[in-house]
Coordinates of C-alpha atoms and ligand atoms in Angstrom, one line a residue:
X881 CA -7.5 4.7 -37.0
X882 CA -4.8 4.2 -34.5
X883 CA -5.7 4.1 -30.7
X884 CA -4.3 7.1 -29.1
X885 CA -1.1 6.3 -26.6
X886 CA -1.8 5.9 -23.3
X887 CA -0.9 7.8 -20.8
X888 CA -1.4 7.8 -17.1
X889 CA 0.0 9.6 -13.9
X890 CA 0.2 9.7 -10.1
X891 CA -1.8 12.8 -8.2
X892 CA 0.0 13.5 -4.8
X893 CA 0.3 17.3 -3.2
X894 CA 3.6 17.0 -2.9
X895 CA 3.7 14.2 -5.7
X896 CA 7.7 14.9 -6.8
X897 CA 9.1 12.3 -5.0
X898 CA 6.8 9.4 -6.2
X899 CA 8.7 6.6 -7.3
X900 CA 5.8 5.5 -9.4
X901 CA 7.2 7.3 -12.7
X902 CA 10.2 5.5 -12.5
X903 CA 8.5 1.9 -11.4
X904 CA 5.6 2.5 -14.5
X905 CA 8.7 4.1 -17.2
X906 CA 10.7 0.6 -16.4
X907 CA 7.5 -1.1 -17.3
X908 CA 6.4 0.7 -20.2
X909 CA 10.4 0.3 -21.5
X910 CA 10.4 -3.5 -20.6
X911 CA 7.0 -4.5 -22.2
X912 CA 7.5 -1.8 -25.6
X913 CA 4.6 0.1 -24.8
X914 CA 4.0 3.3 -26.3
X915 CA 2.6 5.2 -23.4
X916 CA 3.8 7.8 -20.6
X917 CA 3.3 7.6 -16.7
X918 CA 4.1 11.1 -15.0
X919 CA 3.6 13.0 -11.4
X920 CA 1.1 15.1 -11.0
X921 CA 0.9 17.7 -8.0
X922 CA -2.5 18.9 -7.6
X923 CA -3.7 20.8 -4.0
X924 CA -6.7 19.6 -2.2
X925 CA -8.8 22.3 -4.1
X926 CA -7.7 21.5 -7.5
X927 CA -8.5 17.9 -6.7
X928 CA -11.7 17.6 -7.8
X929 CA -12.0 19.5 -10.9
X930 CA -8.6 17.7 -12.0
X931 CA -9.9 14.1 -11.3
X932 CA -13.5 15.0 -13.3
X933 CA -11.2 16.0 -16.1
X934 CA -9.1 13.5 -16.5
X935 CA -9.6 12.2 -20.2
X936 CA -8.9 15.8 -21.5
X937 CA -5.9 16.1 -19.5
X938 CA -4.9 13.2 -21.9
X939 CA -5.1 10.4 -19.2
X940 CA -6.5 6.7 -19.2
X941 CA -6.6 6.6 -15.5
X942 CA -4.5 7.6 -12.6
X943 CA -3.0 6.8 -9.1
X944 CA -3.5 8.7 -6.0
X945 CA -1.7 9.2 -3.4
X946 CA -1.6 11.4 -0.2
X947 CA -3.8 13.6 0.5
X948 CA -6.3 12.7 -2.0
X949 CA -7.3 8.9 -1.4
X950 CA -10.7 9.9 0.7
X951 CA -11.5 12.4 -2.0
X952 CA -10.8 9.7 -4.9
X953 CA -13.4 7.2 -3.3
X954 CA -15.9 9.9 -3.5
X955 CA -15.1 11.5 -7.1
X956 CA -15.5 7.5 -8.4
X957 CA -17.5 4.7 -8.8
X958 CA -15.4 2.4 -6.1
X959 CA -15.5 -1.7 -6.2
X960 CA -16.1 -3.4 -3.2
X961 CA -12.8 -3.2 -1.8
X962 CA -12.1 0.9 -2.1
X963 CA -15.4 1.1 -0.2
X964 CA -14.3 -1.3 2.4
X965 CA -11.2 0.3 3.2
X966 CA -12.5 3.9 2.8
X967 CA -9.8 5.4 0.1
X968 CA -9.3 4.8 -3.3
X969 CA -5.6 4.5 -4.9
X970 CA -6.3 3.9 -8.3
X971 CA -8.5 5.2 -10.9
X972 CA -9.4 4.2 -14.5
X973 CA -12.1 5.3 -17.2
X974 CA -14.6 2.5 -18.0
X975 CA -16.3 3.7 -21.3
X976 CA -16.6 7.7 -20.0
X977 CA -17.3 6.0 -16.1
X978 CA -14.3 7.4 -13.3
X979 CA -13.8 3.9 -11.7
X980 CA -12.2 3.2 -8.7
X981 CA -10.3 0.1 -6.2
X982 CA -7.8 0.2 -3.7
X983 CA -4.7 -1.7 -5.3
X984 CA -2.5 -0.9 -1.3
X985 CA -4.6 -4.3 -0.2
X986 CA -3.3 -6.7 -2.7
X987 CA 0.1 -4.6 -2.9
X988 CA 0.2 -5.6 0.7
X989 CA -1.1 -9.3 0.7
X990 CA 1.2 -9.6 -2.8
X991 CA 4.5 -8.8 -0.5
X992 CA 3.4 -11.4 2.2
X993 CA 2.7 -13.7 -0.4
X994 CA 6.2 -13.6 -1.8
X995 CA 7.8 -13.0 1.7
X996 CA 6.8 -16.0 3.0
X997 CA 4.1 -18.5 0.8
X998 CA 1.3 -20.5 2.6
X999 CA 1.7 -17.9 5.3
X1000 CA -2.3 -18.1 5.6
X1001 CA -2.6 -21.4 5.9
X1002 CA -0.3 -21.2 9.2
X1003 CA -1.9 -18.4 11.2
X1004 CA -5.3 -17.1 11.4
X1005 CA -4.3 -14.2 13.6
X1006 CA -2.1 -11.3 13.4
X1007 CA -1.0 -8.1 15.1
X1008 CA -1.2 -4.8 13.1
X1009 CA 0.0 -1.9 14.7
X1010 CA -1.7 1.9 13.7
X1011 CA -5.8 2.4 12.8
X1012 CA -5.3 4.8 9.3
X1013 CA -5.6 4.3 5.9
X1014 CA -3.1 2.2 5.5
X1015 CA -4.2 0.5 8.4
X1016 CA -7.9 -0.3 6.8
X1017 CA -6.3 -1.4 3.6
X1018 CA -3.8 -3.8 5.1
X1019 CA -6.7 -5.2 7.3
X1020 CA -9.0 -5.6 4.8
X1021 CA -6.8 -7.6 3.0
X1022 CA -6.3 -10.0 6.1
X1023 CA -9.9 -10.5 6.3
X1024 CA -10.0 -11.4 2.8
X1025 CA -7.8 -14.2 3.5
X1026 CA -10.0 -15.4 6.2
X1027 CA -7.6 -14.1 9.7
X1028 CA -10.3 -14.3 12.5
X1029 CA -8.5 -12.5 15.4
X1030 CA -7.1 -9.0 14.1
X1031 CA -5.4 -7.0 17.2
X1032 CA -5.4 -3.6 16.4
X1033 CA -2.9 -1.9 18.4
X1034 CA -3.1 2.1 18.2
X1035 CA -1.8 5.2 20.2
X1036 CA -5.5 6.7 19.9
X1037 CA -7.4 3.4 21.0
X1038 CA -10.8 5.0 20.0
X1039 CA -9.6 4.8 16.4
X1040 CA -9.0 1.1 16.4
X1041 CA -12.0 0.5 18.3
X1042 CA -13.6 2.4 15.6
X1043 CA -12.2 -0.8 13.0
X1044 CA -14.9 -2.9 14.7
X1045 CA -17.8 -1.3 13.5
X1046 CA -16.4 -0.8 10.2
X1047 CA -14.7 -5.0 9.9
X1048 CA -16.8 -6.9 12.5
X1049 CA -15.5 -8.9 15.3
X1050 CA -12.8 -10.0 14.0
X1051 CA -10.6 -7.2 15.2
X1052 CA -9.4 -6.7 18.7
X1053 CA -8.8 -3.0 19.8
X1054 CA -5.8 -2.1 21.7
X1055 CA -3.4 1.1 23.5
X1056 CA 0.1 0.9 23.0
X1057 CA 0.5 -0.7 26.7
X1058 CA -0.9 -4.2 25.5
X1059 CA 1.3 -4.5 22.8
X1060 CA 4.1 -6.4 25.1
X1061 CA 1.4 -8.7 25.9
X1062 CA 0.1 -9.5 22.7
X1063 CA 3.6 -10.1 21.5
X1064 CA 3.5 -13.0 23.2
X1065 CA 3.6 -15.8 20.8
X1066 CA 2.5 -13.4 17.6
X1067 CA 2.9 -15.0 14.3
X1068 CA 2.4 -11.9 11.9
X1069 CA 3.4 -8.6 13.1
X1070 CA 2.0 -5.4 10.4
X1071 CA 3.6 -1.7 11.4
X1072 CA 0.9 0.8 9.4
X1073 CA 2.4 3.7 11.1
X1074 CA 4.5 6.2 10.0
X1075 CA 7.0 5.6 13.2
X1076 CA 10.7 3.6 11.8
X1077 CA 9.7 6.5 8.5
X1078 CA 13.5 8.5 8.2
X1079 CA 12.5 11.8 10.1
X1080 CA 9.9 10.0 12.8
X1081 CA 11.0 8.3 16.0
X1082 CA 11.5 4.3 15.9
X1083 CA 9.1 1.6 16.9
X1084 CA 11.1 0.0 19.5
X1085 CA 9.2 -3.4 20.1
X1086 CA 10.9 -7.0 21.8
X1087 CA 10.3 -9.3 19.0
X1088 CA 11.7 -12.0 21.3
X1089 CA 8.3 -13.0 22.6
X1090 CA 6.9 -13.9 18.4
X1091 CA 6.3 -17.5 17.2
X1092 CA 8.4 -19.2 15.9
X1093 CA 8.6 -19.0 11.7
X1094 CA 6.6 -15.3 12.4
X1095 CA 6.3 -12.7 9.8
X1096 CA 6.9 -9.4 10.1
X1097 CA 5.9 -6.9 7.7
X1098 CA 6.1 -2.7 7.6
X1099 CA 4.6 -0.7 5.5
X1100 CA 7.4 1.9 5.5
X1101 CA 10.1 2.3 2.3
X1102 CA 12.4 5.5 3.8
X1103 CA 14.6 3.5 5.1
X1104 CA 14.1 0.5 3.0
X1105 CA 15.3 -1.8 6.2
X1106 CA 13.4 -0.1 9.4
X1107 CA 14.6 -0.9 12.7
X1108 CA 11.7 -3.3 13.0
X1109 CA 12.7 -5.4 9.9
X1110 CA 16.3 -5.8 11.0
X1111 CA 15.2 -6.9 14.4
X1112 CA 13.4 -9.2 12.4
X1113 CA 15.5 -10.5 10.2
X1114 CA 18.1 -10.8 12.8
X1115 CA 15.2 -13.3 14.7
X1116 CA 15.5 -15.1 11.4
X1117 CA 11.4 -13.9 10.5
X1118 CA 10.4 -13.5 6.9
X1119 CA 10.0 -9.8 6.4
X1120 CA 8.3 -7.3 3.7
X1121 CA 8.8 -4.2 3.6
X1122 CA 7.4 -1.1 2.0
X1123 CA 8.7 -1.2 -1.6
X1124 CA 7.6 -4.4 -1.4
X1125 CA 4.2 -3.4 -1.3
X1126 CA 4.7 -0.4 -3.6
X1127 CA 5.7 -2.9 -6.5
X1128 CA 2.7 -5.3 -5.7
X1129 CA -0.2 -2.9 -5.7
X1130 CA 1.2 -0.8 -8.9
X1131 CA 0.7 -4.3 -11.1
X1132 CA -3.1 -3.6 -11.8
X1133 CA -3.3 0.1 -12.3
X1134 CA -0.7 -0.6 -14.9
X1135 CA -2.6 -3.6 -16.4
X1136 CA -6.0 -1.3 -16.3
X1137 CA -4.2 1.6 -18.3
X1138 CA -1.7 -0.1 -20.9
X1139 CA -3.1 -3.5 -20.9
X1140 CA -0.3 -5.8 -19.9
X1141 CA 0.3 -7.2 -16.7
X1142 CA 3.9 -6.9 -15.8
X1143 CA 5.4 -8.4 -13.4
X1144 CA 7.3 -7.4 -10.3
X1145 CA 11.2 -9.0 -10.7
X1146 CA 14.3 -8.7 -8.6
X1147 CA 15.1 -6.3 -10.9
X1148 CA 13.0 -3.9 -10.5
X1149 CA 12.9 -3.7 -6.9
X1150 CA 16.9 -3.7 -7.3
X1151 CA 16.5 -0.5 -9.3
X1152 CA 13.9 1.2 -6.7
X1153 CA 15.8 0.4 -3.8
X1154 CA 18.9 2.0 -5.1
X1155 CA 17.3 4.8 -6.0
X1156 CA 15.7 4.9 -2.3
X1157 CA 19.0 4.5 -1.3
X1158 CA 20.1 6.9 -3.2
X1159 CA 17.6 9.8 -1.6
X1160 CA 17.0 8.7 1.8
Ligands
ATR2292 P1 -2.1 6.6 6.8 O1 -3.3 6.9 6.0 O2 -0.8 6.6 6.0 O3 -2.3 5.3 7.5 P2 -2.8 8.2 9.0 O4 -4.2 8.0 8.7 O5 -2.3 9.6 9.4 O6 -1.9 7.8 7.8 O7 -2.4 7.2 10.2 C1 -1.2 7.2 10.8 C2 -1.1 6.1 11.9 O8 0.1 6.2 12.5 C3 -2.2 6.2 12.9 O9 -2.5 5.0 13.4 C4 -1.4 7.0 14.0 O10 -1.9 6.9 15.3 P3 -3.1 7.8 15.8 O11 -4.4 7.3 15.2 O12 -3.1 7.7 17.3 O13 -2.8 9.2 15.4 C5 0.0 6.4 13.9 N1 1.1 7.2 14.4 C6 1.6 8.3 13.8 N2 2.6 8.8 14.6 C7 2.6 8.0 15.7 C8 3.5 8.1 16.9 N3 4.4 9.0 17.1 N4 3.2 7.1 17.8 C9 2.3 6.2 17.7 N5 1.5 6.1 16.6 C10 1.7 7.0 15.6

């Protein structure tokens, strides 16, 4: 008997202008896997009922994307790290089981990683602007690597503040008004808002006051280079930016569901970021 093909798809509302098709096709193509990744758009109210149903829709597993990571977590059996951060992005079937982990934190420790190696053996702070999902995922992951002294910079301060029950001591809550202050001598700088996205204002912030060597990472891919990242880069920082991140946490959803684990190449992010560029 021969297994049956995988298949395995992303469920967004709107999901139509994922890029994970086109990042999970090159894979499939470059490894010679018989298998098929495609977009799903499912409302908030079709969520559920799609998600319980996903083996007779044809599918090994899944990613989620906005609006349905808080709904994913509770549909699933999470692991340790989609409970932490309070959203699940990917989604699997364990022997019948709906399993769940949140792939955004290494997608976003992967891109630091390659931006700049050792980069947690030099700091064990960092600065990470906006308290949402991304927010959790990307501090979760800095806790992981053992950062004591998370400032959590936020326009609605009682969101942030909020972090500290949820991550312990470790993070500092903060208003937008200390972030000139706590640029001071910064060594890793993490935008998890939405501002610097094409269509939202920019996040204008003096990166004159950072360390020297600091890294600076956002989590935004429309426009690939943000205003922030250029700043950056024109301070001579490391930088990582969204589709950075996109490629990392993809790499074990597609291991879960076709069994290989590919690898992220300059390649491939050449062929996303044109497309971007192409669309932005
Ligand atoms: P996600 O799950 O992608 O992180 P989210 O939960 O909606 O999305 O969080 C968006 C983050 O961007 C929040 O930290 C938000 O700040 P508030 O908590 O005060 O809403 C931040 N954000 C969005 N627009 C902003 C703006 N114009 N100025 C400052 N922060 C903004």
């Amino acid at each position: 008997m021969t297994a049956p093909r995988p298949e395995a798809c992303v469920i967004g509302y709107p999901a139509k202008h994922s890029r994970s098709p086109k990042l999970h096709g090159y894979w499939l193509d470059q490894y010679g896997i018989d298998g098929a990744y495609r977009a799903e758009e499912i409302s908030t109210e079709d969520f559920p009922a799609f998600v319980k149903s996903l083996s007779e829709h044809g599918y090994v597993g899944a990613n989620v994307t906005m609006p349905h990571k808080e709904a994913a977590l509770e549909l699933s059996e999470p692991d340790e790290r989609a409970l932490a951060v309070g959203a699940a992005n990917t989604l699997w079937l364990d022997a019948g089981r709906l399993k769940s982990t949140n792939t955004d934190v290494e997608g976003f420790l992967g891109s630091l990683d390659t931006a700049s190696p050792g980069w947690d053996q030099r700091t064990n702070s960092a600065l990470v602007l906006g308290a949402g999902g991304a927010g959790r995922a990307v501090i979760f992951g800095l806790i992981e690597r053992g950062l004591t002294e998370i400032h959590v910079v936020n326009r609605t301060v009682a969101k942030a503040a909020a972090l500290r029950e949820r991550f312990g001591n470790a993070i500092e809550p903060a208003g937008l008004d200390a972030l000139p202050s706590l640029m001071e001598g910064a060594t890793l700088l993490v935008n998890t808002t939405s501002l610097g996205m094409h269509g939202e204002p920019s996040l204008d912030v003096d990166l004159t006051p950072m360390a020297a060597r600091a890294v600076v990472a956002d989590i935004v891919y429309v426009p690939l280079k943000t205003k922030l990242l250029r700043d950056a880069e024109a301070h001579g920082f490391a930088t990582a930016n969204g589709l950075d991140m996109l490629l990392h946490q993809a790499v074990r959803g597609f291991e879960l569901w076709f069994g290989s684990r590919p690898e992220v190449t300059r390649e491939l992010y050449e062929m996303l970021a044109a497309d971007i560029e192409a669309g932005a």
